[in-house]
Structures are given as C-alpha cells and as structure tokens.
Tab-separated table of C-alpha atoms in Angstrom:
chain	number	residue	atom	x	y	z
A	1	MET	CA	-44.633	18.462	43.348
A	2	SER	CA	-43.254	15.561	45.407
A	3	ARG	CA	-41.126	16.216	48.495
A	4	ALA	CA	-38.189	14.479	46.795
A	5	ARG	CA	-38.334	16.872	43.827
A	6	VAL	CA	-38.693	19.923	46.070
A	7	ALA	CA	-35.753	18.789	48.190
A	8	ARG	CA	-33.627	18.159	45.101
A	9	ARG	CA	-34.440	21.630	43.729
A	10	ILE	CA	-33.525	23.277	47.037
A	11	ALA	CA	-30.274	21.316	47.301
A	12	ALA	CA	-29.390	22.112	43.683
A	13	GLY	CA	-30.061	25.781	44.291
A	14	ALA	CA	-27.792	25.669	47.330
A	15	ALA	CA	-25.009	23.980	45.388
A	16	TYR	CA	-25.163	26.220	42.327
A	17	GLY	CA	-25.926	29.552	43.917
A	18	GLY	CA	-29.666	29.802	43.390
A	19	GLY	CA	-31.644	31.657	46.014
A	20	GLY	CA	-35.184	31.979	44.755
A	21	ILE	CA	-36.752	28.910	46.335
A	22	GLY	CA	-38.168	30.005	49.684
A	23	LEU	CA	-39.830	27.987	52.393
A	24	LEU	CA	-43.213	29.679	52.083
A	25	GLY	CA	-45.246	31.011	49.173
A	26	ALA	CA	-45.780	34.768	49.032
A	27	ALA	CA	-49.560	34.430	49.258
A	28	ALA	CA	-49.264	32.809	52.690
A	29	VAL	CA	-46.885	35.329	54.258
A	30	GLY	CA	-49.558	37.654	55.700
A	31	VAL	CA	-51.431	34.837	57.411
A	32	VAL	CA	-48.231	33.266	58.694
A	33	LEU	CA	-46.896	36.525	60.153
A	34	ALA	CA	-50.105	37.045	62.110
A	35	GLU	CA	-50.017	33.479	63.394
A	36	VAL	CA	-46.339	33.771	64.319
A	37	GLN	CA	-47.067	36.762	66.556
A	38	LEU	CA	-49.808	34.818	68.344
A	39	ALA	CA	-47.547	31.800	68.725
A	40	LYS	CA	-44.680	33.856	70.122
A	41	ARG	CA	-46.927	35.385	72.781
A	42	SER	CA	-48.282	31.958	73.693
A	43	VAL	CA	-45.054	29.959	73.917
A	44	GLY	CA	-43.044	32.697	75.558
A	45	ASN	CA	-40.195	32.297	73.083
A	46	SER	CA	-38.938	35.855	73.559
A	47	GLY	CA	-35.305	34.914	73.984
A	48	GLU	CA	-35.355	35.775	77.724
A	49	HIS	CA	-34.226	32.324	78.843
A	50	PRO	CA	-31.385	31.499	81.204
A	51	ALA	CA	-28.243	30.325	79.478
A	52	PRO	CA	-28.198	26.560	78.927
A	53	PRO	CA	-25.900	24.599	81.253
A	54	ARG	CA	-22.356	23.968	80.042
A	55	ALA	CA	-21.748	20.299	79.336
A	56	ASP	CA	-18.165	20.598	78.051
A	57	GLY	CA	-15.758	18.217	79.720
A	58	ARG	CA	-14.569	14.646	79.902
A	59	TYR	CA	-16.918	11.685	80.158
A	60	GLY	CA	-16.101	8.090	81.005
A	61	TRP	CA	-13.327	8.584	83.529
A	62	GLY	CA	-13.559	4.868	84.300
A	63	TYR	CA	-11.904	4.243	80.930
A	64	ALA	CA	-9.199	6.871	81.430
A	65	ASP	CA	-6.332	4.388	81.506
A	66	SER	CA	-7.518	2.238	78.608
A	67	ALA	CA	-7.316	4.487	75.551
A	68	GLU	CA	-6.999	7.990	74.209
A	69	PRO	CA	-10.246	9.925	74.512
A	70	LEU	CA	-12.557	10.365	71.554
A	71	ARG	CA	-13.032	14.013	70.649
A	72	PHE	CA	-16.677	14.971	70.174
A	73	ALA	CA	-18.006	18.396	69.112
A	74	MET	CA	-21.586	19.684	69.174
A	75	LEU	CA	-22.776	22.514	66.930
A	76	GLY	CA	-26.126	24.100	66.194
A	77	ASP	CA	-28.926	26.048	67.832
A	78	SER	CA	-30.762	26.027	71.175
A	79	THR	CA	-31.657	22.348	70.814
A	80	ALA	CA	-27.985	21.417	70.460
A	81	ALA	CA	-27.119	23.743	73.346
A	82	GLY	CA	-29.730	22.196	75.638
A	83	GLN	CA	-31.930	25.247	76.171
A	84	GLY	CA	-34.718	24.561	78.652
A	85	VAL	CA	-32.987	22.206	81.110
A	86	TYR	CA	-30.997	23.106	84.189
A	87	ARG	CA	-28.321	20.440	84.563
A	88	ALA	CA	-25.473	19.707	82.188
A	89	ARG	CA	-26.183	15.979	82.277
A	90	GLN	CA	-29.692	16.593	80.849
A	91	THR	CA	-28.458	18.253	77.646
A	92	PRO	CA	-28.343	16.230	74.433
A	93	ALA	CA	-24.585	16.791	74.079
A	94	SER	CA	-23.952	15.344	77.537
A	95	LEU	CA	-26.266	12.395	76.916
A	96	LEU	CA	-24.552	11.644	73.607
A	97	ALA	CA	-21.062	11.972	75.087
A	98	ALA	CA	-21.940	9.575	77.905
A	99	GLY	CA	-23.566	7.116	75.500
A	100	LEU	CA	-20.637	7.256	73.085
A	101	SER	CA	-18.208	6.626	75.947
A	102	ALA	CA	-20.198	3.605	77.126
A	103	VAL	CA	-20.394	2.060	73.649
A	104	ALA	CA	-16.745	2.765	72.780
A	105	GLU	CA	-15.476	1.932	76.286
A	106	ARG	CA	-13.266	4.990	75.995
A	107	PRO	CA	-13.320	8.437	77.555
A	108	VAL	CA	-14.917	11.187	75.487
A	109	GLU	CA	-13.961	14.857	75.451
A	110	LEU	CA	-16.916	17.097	74.590
A	111	ARG	CA	-16.828	20.654	73.291
A	112	ASN	CA	-20.145	22.346	72.599
A	113	VAL	CA	-20.226	25.601	70.609
A	114	ALA	CA	-23.975	25.573	69.834
A	115	LEU	CA	-25.698	28.939	70.282
A	116	PRO	CA	-29.353	29.451	71.236
A	117	GLY	CA	-31.113	31.325	68.469
A	118	ALA	CA	-28.523	30.363	65.856
A	119	GLN	CA	-29.483	29.959	62.221
A	120	SER	CA	-27.504	27.989	59.683
A	121	ASP	CA	-25.438	31.029	58.722
A	122	ASP	CA	-23.839	30.864	62.199
A	123	LEU	CA	-22.333	27.455	61.440
A	124	ASP	CA	-19.323	29.030	59.741
A	125	ARG	CA	-18.419	30.780	63.001
A	126	GLN	CA	-19.059	27.671	65.070
A	127	THR	CA	-17.002	25.492	62.739
A	128	THR	CA	-14.121	27.956	62.934
A	129	LEU	CA	-14.299	27.848	66.740
A	130	ILE	CA	-14.058	24.065	66.738
A	131	LEU	CA	-11.270	23.798	64.170
A	132	SER	CA	-9.127	26.682	65.433
A	133	GLU	CA	-9.540	26.303	69.186
A	134	SER	CA	-6.452	24.108	69.487
A	135	PRO	CA	-4.218	22.658	66.745
A	136	SER	CA	-4.054	19.396	68.690
A	137	TRP	CA	-7.842	19.150	69.164
A	138	VAL	CA	-9.523	18.092	65.943
A	139	PRO	CA	-12.843	16.324	66.553
A	140	ASP	CA	-13.257	12.669	65.692
A	141	VAL	CA	-16.982	13.205	65.269
A	142	CYS	CA	-19.402	16.143	65.256
A	143	VAL	CA	-23.151	16.358	65.730
A	144	VAL	CA	-25.050	19.315	64.268
A	145	MET	CA	-28.661	20.181	65.149
A	146	ILE	CA	-29.952	23.151	63.150
A	147	GLY	CA	-32.895	24.364	61.103
A	148	ALA	CA	-35.773	25.423	63.365
A	149	ASN	CA	-34.725	29.075	63.457
A	150	ASP	CA	-34.223	29.057	59.694
A	151	VAL	CA	-37.914	28.209	59.347
A	152	THR	CA	-39.184	30.704	61.920
A	153	HIS	CA	-37.029	33.505	60.465
A	154	ARG	CA	-37.964	32.557	56.881
A	155	MET	CA	-34.397	32.059	55.708
A	156	PRO	CA	-34.499	30.836	52.081
A	157	ALA	CA	-34.064	27.083	52.097
A	158	THR	CA	-31.309	27.225	49.480
A	159	ARG	CA	-29.298	29.563	51.693
A	160	SER	CA	-29.916	27.387	54.747
A	161	VAL	CA	-28.707	24.238	53.013
A	162	ARG	CA	-25.730	26.049	51.481
A	163	HIS	CA	-24.423	27.086	54.910
A	164	LEU	CA	-24.976	23.631	56.373
A	165	SER	CA	-23.276	21.893	53.451
A	166	ALA	CA	-20.274	24.219	53.700
A	167	ALA	CA	-19.886	23.475	57.415
A	168	VAL	CA	-20.099	19.721	56.830
A	169	ARG	CA	-17.530	19.982	54.037
A	170	ARG	CA	-15.078	21.875	56.293
A	171	LEU	CA	-15.475	19.385	59.132
A	172	ARG	CA	-15.115	16.388	56.817
A	173	THR	CA	-12.020	17.921	55.207
A	174	ALA	CA	-10.505	18.292	58.676
A	175	GLY	CA	-11.027	14.554	59.236
A	176	ALA	CA	-14.176	14.529	61.383
A	177	GLU	CA	-17.195	12.322	60.907
A	178	VAL	CA	-20.389	14.401	60.836
A	179	VAL	CA	-23.931	13.523	61.913
A	180	VAL	CA	-26.731	16.050	61.400
A	181	GLY	CA	-30.046	15.928	63.234
A	182	THR	CA	-32.287	17.512	60.623
A	183	CYS	CA	-34.888	20.224	61.162
A	184	PRO	CA	-37.478	19.262	63.789
A	185	ASP	CA	-41.212	19.342	63.172
A	186	LEU	CA	-42.295	22.803	64.301
A	187	GLY	CA	-45.912	21.810	63.805
A	188	THR	CA	-45.743	20.007	67.158
A	189	VAL	CA	-45.334	23.165	69.247
A	190	GLU	CA	-48.471	23.105	71.372
A	191	ASN	CA	-49.540	26.740	71.032
A	192	VAL	CA	-48.868	27.113	67.315
A	193	TYR	CA	-52.255	27.460	65.644
A	194	GLN	CA	-53.662	26.596	62.246
A	195	PRO	CA	-52.842	27.334	59.478
A	196	LEU	CA	-49.324	27.956	60.777
A	197	ARG	CA	-49.172	24.451	62.271
A	198	TRP	CA	-49.786	22.824	58.885
A	199	MET	CA	-47.378	25.182	57.123
A	200	ALA	CA	-44.710	24.722	59.795
A	201	ARG	CA	-44.913	20.947	59.461
A	202	ARG	CA	-44.734	21.123	55.681
A	203	VAL	CA	-41.766	23.467	55.452
A	204	SER	CA	-39.935	21.726	58.312
A	205	ARG	CA	-40.047	18.464	56.400
A	206	GLN	CA	-39.065	20.115	53.131
A	207	LEU	CA	-36.037	21.669	54.804
A	208	ALA	CA	-35.137	18.401	56.549
A	209	ALA	CA	-35.168	16.550	53.224
A	210	ALA	CA	-33.051	19.220	51.513
A	211	GLN	CA	-30.616	19.222	54.456
A	212	THR	CA	-30.238	15.467	54.049
A	213	ILE	CA	-29.276	15.768	50.402
A	214	GLY	CA	-26.727	18.501	51.121
A	215	VAL	CA	-25.158	16.643	54.056
A	216	VAL	CA	-24.965	13.251	52.351
A	217	GLU	CA	-23.375	14.782	49.253
A	218	GLN	CA	-20.614	16.169	51.502
A	219	GLY	CA	-19.958	12.789	53.130
A	220	GLY	CA	-21.982	13.220	56.312
A	221	ARG	CA	-24.915	11.288	57.735
A	222	THR	CA	-28.316	12.525	58.838
A	223	VAL	CA	-30.934	11.428	61.354
A	224	SER	CA	-34.474	12.736	60.956
A	225	LEU	CA	-35.957	14.031	64.202
A	226	GLY	CA	-39.242	15.662	63.227
A	227	ASP	CA	-41.634	12.776	62.726
A	228	LEU	CA	-39.968	10.731	65.463
A	229	LEU	CA	-40.533	13.383	68.119
A	230	GLY	CA	-43.699	14.865	66.684
A	231	PRO	CA	-46.277	12.262	67.788
A	232	GLU	CA	-44.579	11.936	71.186
A	233	PHE	CA	-44.564	15.692	71.745
A	234	LEU	CA	-48.212	15.964	70.709
A	235	ALA	CA	-49.212	13.074	72.972
A	236	ASN	CA	-47.126	14.124	75.987
A	237	PRO	CA	-46.509	17.886	75.759
A	238	ARG	CA	-46.230	18.310	79.544
A	239	GLU	CA	-43.457	15.714	79.728
A	240	LEU	CA	-41.535	16.388	76.530
A	241	PHE	CA	-41.727	20.197	76.376
A	242	GLY	CA	-39.843	22.346	78.852
A	243	PRO	CA	-41.260	25.181	80.995
A	244	ASP	CA	-41.480	27.584	78.025
A	245	ASN	CA	-43.644	25.121	76.018
A	246	TYR	CA	-41.217	25.489	73.127
A	247	HIS	CA	-37.911	23.802	73.908
A	248	PRO	CA	-37.737	20.117	74.864
A	249	SER	CA	-37.676	18.985	78.476
A	250	ALA	CA	-35.028	16.630	79.847
A	251	GLU	CA	-37.197	13.706	78.700
A	252	GLY	CA	-37.608	15.272	75.277
A	253	TYR	CA	-33.850	15.695	74.864
A	254	ALA	CA	-33.301	12.091	75.953
A	255	THR	CA	-35.741	10.969	73.238
A	256	ALA	CA	-33.812	12.913	70.612
A	257	ALA	CA	-30.449	11.647	71.877
A	258	MET	CA	-31.662	8.048	71.671
A	259	ALA	CA	-32.392	8.604	67.991
A	260	VAL	CA	-28.991	10.148	67.214
A	261	LEU	CA	-26.705	7.889	69.289
A	262	PRO	CA	-26.790	4.812	66.992
A	263	THR	CA	-25.767	6.885	63.974
A	264	LEU	CA	-23.134	8.753	66.006
A	265	CYS	CA	-21.564	5.440	67.019
A	266	ALA	CA	-21.979	3.899	63.555
A	267	ALA	CA	-20.090	6.829	62.016
A	268	LEU	CA	-17.091	5.714	64.086
A	269	GLY	CA	-17.603	2.012	63.344
A	270	LEU	CA	-18.779	1.275	66.888
A	271	TRP	CA	-22.446	0.312	66.568
A	272	PRO	CA	-23.089	-3.462	66.643
A	273	GLU	CA	-25.078	-3.574	63.414
A	274	GLU	CA	-24.011	-4.425	59.909
A	275	GLU	CA	-23.770	-1.555	57.466
A	276	ARG	CA	-25.957	-3.467	55.056
A	277	PRO	CA	-29.685	-2.886	54.631
A	278	ASP	CA	-32.064	-5.086	56.606
A	279	VAL	CA	-35.020	-5.734	54.324
A	280	SER	CA	-37.197	-6.788	57.274
A	281	ARG	CA	-36.907	-3.205	58.620
A	282	ARG	CA	-37.574	-1.646	55.201
A	283	GLU	CA	-33.984	-0.489	54.793
A	284	GLY	CA	-32.355	-0.216	51.403
A	285	PHE	CA	-30.465	1.718	48.756
A	286	LEU	CA	-32.352	4.605	47.142
A	287	PRO	CA	-31.575	7.675	45.047
A	288	VAL	CA	-30.518	10.274	47.584
A	289	ALA	CA	-33.517	12.557	46.957
A	290	ARG	CA	-35.990	9.710	47.518
A	291	ALA	CA	-34.132	8.566	50.627
A	292	ALA	CA	-34.182	12.137	51.948
A	293	ALA	CA	-37.912	12.535	51.365
A	294	GLN	CA	-38.701	9.198	52.980
A	295	ALA	CA	-36.514	9.961	55.999
A	296	ALA	CA	-38.204	13.339	56.493
A	297	SER	CA	-41.518	11.495	56.819
A	298	GLU	CA	-40.223	8.722	59.099
A	299	GLY	CA	-38.393	9.957	62.159
A	300	GLY	CA	-35.324	8.217	63.471
A	301	THR	CA	-34.243	7.249	59.958
A	302	GLU	CA	-30.568	7.479	59.047
A	303	VAL	CA	-29.374	8.414	55.575
A	304	ALA	CA	-25.740	7.957	54.514
A	305	ALA	CA	-23.902	8.026	51.210
A	306	ALA	CA	-23.779	4.704	49.393
A	307	MET	CA	-22.808	4.947	45.706
A	308	PRO	CA	-21.506	8.119	44.078
A	309	THR	CA	-23.673	7.705	41.037
A	310	GLY	CA	-26.476	5.660	39.615
A	311	PRO	CA	-29.260	5.841	37.007
A	312	ARG	CA	-30.834	8.728	38.966
A	313	GLY	CA	-27.719	10.349	40.392
A	314	PRO	CA	-26.069	9.654	43.769
A	315	TRP	CA	-27.545	6.871	45.890
A	316	ALA	CA	-27.874	6.627	49.652
A	317	LEU	CA	-28.343	3.921	52.264
A	318	LEU	CA	-31.500	4.362	54.334
A	319	LYS	CA	-31.359	2.607	57.713
A	320	ARG	CA	-33.565	2.356	60.776
A	321	ARG	CA	-31.156	1.456	63.543
A	322	ARG	CA	-32.306	-0.087	66.805
A	323	ARG	CA	-32.116	2.419	69.626
A	324	ARG	CA	-31.066	2.000	73.242
A	325	ARG	CA	-32.263	3.850	76.289
A	326	ILE	CA	-29.826	6.585	77.384
A	327	HIS	CA	-29.532	7.215	81.114
A	328	HIS	CA	-28.577	10.595	82.498
A	329	ALA	CA	-24.802	10.847	82.821
A	330	PRO	CA	-22.944	12.242	85.815
A	331	ASP	CA	-22.137	15.905	85.381
A	332	PRO	CA	-18.933	16.177	83.329
A	333	SER	CA	-15.472	16.844	84.645
A	334	PRO	CA	-14.235	20.093	83.067
A	335	LEU	CA	-11.643	19.978	80.341
A	336	PRO	CA	-8.270	21.472	81.163
A	337	GLN	CA	-7.947	25.046	79.942
C-alpha cells in the first residue's frame, strides 16, 4: 500500500473515530521491543536529563519602538523544548523567535510550553496553557514539534493525529497561524539497530504524512523534518547529536530551525517569496494525501491548504522554500510577569 493511502487511512481514522490502525504490525512487536531495550541502554534516553533552558522572553529589542511585538508560542516535546543544549539561545524556539524578529523587523514575544517526553495527547494541556494564560495574550503564530514519543511509545497513529488535529483546530479558531514540524526520522538515531532502524524510519514517515493531512485540513501548515535531518545526522552524528546521542545538538537544532523559519514567516505573510508554485523547484498543487506522502520523503518541504476540494478531495500546495542561515540569538530578556 502506498504511503499516501496509508496516511489517508490514518487521517480518516483520526477524523471519524477509528483507532485500529497502529504504527507497527503485531508480528513485529516482539522484535521491536527487544531492540527498543537495547537502544534505550545505548542512547541513554532514560529521562534523567537536566531541564532544557528557558527561552521565554522578548527578542528584537532594537525594534521596540517601531511596532507592537509579534506573539509566538512553541508547543511539543523535548525537541520543541530544546532538550540537550545548555543555553536558551541554542534552543529552536529562541532561534525561531530571533529569526522571525529579524525578518519582520519587529520585536517578538516567545512563550514555550513544550514538555520533554510529551506525546500528542499532551497537546490539549499545552494549548490550554497558551490560550488561557492571559486574555490579552493570544499568539499570532504557533510552532508545534511532536511525534517522536508517539512512535517510541507505540501510540496508535489515528489517536496521535486526532490529538494534533484538535490542537491545531483550537489554535486556528483562536486566530493563530500554526506551523507543525512533523515527526522526525527516528531511524537516524546512531545506536538504534536493525530491524528497529528500518521500522522506525518507516513508521516515522507514515506518521509524518498522516500528521500533514490532519494539520492541513485544519488550516495549518507543515514542514517535514525527517528526511532533511536524517542524512545530515547520519553523516555528522558527533556534531548534530547532543551528549546523550539522542537529542539534537545546538547545530542540529539550528538545522531544524532553518527548515521551519521560512514557513513560519510565510504564515504571517513575511517571507519574500510568492505563494505560487515554482515549477523549477518541483513545487505544485497536489491532492493533500499525495503532497503529504511526498513531503514525508523530502525533508524541508512545506505543505499548505490550497483548494478545499478537487477530483480527489482537498488539494494542497507543496513548496520548497529557500532557507537562510540562522545565527544564535542573544539570550532573551524575560517577559514581564
């Protein structure tokens, strides 16, 4: 069965209450569980990590007198929180806030509620935190990075996508633009062995494609991270993985942030590219399931809603935006309490 069809089945199950489509076949569970135990001992992913640095605060104080600040929220798991680095300015949320401020030439207020170890069912709590923290603070744009723990904890893909779609719907209803960095390629973790490596890559991409369908149907945008980071992590594990050989290093987070920043800015109408497909970069309009499957295989690809219906259902715009290097930002100034 093609990845597009699998992704469409998972997304349909999420939308209509199905729960029987899991990420792994039953026959593989015994092998996978044994491999998971070996991998956990090797990568040291026991949960005994120091808390990630807090990056909440205001960025772009040089623009303080020019405009009202943009409100930016970060949600998700340890990758969104910045687990594995030691300075706030090295976290993906900080890098994105600084990049957004530079492109918009406006200050940016960042709030990050991501939780290390979170699965998609924690997004309801995180979304409530963002939307209820202050009646006057509704985010202009949100970035969500989630999915890796859903795979490692064998959460049914339909359930995973259902929780993500519900969070995107709540944020969009509140007036926020939403960008989701889809499930990373867990097959790149250095000490994950075969056959788990092959299975992890397969199910990561299946989940990423299904996430894309769910997010786009709720009016959000996605950026695929797995295939973009995968070859780089495999080629340079000492540079792009952190000390635990599981979470990204500062350089790894910068690579991910470079992929997300163009879509983050485009969601607010700030990126200097037309919102039309560039045929020379193999961009175009596709049925959403095909766009999702293609994006899952080609990292750094953006998928956004295009037409509500077509001969094969909803259509999406697939784009490959040009990226810019993101430099480490100064540590943020704290937000007033």
